[in-house]
mmCIF file of C-alpha atoms in Angstrom:
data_model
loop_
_atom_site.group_PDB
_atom_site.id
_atom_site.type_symbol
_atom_site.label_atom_id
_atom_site.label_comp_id
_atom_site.label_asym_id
_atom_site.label_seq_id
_atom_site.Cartn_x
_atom_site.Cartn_y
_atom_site.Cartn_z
ATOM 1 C CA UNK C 1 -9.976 -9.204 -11.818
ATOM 2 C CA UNK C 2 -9.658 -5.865 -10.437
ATOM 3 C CA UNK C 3 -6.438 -3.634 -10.798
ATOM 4 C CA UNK C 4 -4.722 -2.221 -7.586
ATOM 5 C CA UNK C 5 -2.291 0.439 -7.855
ATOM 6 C CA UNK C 6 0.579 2.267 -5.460
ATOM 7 C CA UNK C 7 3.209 4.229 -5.552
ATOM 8 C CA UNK C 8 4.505 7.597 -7.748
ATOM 9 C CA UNK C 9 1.191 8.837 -9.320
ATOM 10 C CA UNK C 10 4.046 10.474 -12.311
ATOM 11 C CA UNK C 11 4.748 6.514 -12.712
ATOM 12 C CA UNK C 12 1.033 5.189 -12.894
ATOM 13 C CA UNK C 13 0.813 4.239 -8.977
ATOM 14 C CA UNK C 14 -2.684 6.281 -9.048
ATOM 15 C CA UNK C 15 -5.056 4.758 -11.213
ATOM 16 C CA UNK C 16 -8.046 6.601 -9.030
ATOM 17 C CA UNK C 17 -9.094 8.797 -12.213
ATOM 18 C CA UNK C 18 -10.012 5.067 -13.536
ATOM 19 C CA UNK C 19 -10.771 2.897 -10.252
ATOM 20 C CA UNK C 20 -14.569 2.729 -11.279
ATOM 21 C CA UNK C 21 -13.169 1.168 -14.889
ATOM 22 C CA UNK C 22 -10.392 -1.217 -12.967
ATOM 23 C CA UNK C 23 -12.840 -2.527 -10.434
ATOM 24 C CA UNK C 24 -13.575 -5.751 -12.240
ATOM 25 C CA UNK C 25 -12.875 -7.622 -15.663
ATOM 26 C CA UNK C 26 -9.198 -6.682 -15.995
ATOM 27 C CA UNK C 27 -7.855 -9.777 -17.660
ATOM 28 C CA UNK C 28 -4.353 -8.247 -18.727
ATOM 29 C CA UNK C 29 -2.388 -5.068 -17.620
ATOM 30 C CA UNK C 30 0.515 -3.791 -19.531
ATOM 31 C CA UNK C 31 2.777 -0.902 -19.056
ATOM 32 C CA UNK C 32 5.182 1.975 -21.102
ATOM 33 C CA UNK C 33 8.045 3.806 -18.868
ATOM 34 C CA UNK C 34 4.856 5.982 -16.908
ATOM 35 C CA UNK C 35 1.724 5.010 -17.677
ATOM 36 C CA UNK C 36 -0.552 1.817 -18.274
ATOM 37 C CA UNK C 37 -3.257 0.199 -20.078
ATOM 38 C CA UNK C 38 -5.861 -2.725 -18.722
ATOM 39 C CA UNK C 39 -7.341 -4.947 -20.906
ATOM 40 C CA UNK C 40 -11.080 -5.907 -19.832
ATOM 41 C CA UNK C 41 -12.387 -8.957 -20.538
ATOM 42 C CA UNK C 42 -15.169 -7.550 -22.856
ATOM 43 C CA UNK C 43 -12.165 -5.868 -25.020
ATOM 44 C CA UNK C 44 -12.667 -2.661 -23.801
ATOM 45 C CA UNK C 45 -9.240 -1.145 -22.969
ATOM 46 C CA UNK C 46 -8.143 1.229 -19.824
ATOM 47 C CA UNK C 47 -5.566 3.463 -19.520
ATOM 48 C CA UNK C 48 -4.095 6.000 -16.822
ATOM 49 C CA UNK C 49 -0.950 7.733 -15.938
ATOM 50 C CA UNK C 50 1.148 10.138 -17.666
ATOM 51 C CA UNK C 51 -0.606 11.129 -21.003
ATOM 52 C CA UNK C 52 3.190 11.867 -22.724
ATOM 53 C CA UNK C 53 3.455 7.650 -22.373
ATOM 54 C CA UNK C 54 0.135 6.730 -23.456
ATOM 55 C CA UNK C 55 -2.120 7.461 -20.089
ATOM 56 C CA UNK C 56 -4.471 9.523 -22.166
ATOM 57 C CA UNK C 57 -6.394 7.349 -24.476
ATOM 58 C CA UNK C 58 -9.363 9.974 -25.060
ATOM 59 C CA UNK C 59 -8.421 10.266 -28.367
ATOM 60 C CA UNK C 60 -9.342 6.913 -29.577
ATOM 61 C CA UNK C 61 -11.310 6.210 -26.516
ATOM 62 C CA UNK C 62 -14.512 4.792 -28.924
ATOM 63 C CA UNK C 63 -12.270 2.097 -30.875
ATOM 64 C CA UNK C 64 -11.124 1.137 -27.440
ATOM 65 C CA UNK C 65 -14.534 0.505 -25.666
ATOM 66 C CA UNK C 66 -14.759 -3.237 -27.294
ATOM 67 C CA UNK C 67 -13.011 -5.309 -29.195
ATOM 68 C CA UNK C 68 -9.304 -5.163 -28.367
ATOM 69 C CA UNK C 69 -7.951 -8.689 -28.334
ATOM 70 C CA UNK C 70 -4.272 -7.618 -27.085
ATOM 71 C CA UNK C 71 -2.306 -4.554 -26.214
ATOM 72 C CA UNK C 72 1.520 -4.008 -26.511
ATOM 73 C CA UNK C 73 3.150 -1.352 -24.726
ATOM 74 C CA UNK C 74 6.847 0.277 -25.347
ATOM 75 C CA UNK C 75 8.846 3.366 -23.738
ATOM 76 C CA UNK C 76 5.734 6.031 -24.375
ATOM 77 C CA UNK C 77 3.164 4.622 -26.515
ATOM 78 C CA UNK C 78 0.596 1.749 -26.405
ATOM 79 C CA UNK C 79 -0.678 -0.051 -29.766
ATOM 80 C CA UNK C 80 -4.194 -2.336 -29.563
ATOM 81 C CA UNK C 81 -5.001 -5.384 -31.923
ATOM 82 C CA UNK C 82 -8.548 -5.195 -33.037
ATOM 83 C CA UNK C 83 -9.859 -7.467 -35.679
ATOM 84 C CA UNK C 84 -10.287 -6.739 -39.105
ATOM 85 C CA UNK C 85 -13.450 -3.927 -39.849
ATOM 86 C CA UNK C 86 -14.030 -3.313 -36.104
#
């Protein structure tokens, strides 16, 4: 599906940095206190919002481009199962 977002852009409610990425194959969409992550249905994993919370996943942006099979999310961090060697 495709991810629609409103409301405080400090909270996540602008996801337009990422709209291109959230326009089709979100399957899942969790959330921290201010910021978000969508999982895609190829495993590839999305996140915007405050980068303090987890909005910024540029950091380990190539281990989440495939292969994610879940995401958890808590007050400011998000955590992605992968399986083993990928």
């Amino acid at each position: 599906g495709e991810v629609v977002t409103w409301g405080d852009s400090f909270y996540g409610g602008d996801s337009s940095a990422v709209a291109d990425r959230l326009a089709a194959g979100v399957c899942s969409i969790f959330g921290s206190a201010q910021a978000f992550a969508a999982l895609k249905e190829a495993g590839e994993v999305v996140t915007w919002g405050d980068s303090f919370y987890g909005g910024d996943s540029s950091a380990v942006a190539d281990r989440l481009a495939a292969g994610v099979s879940s995401v958890t999310g808590i007050g400011s961090a998000f955590a992605a199962l992968k399986p083993a060697g990928q």
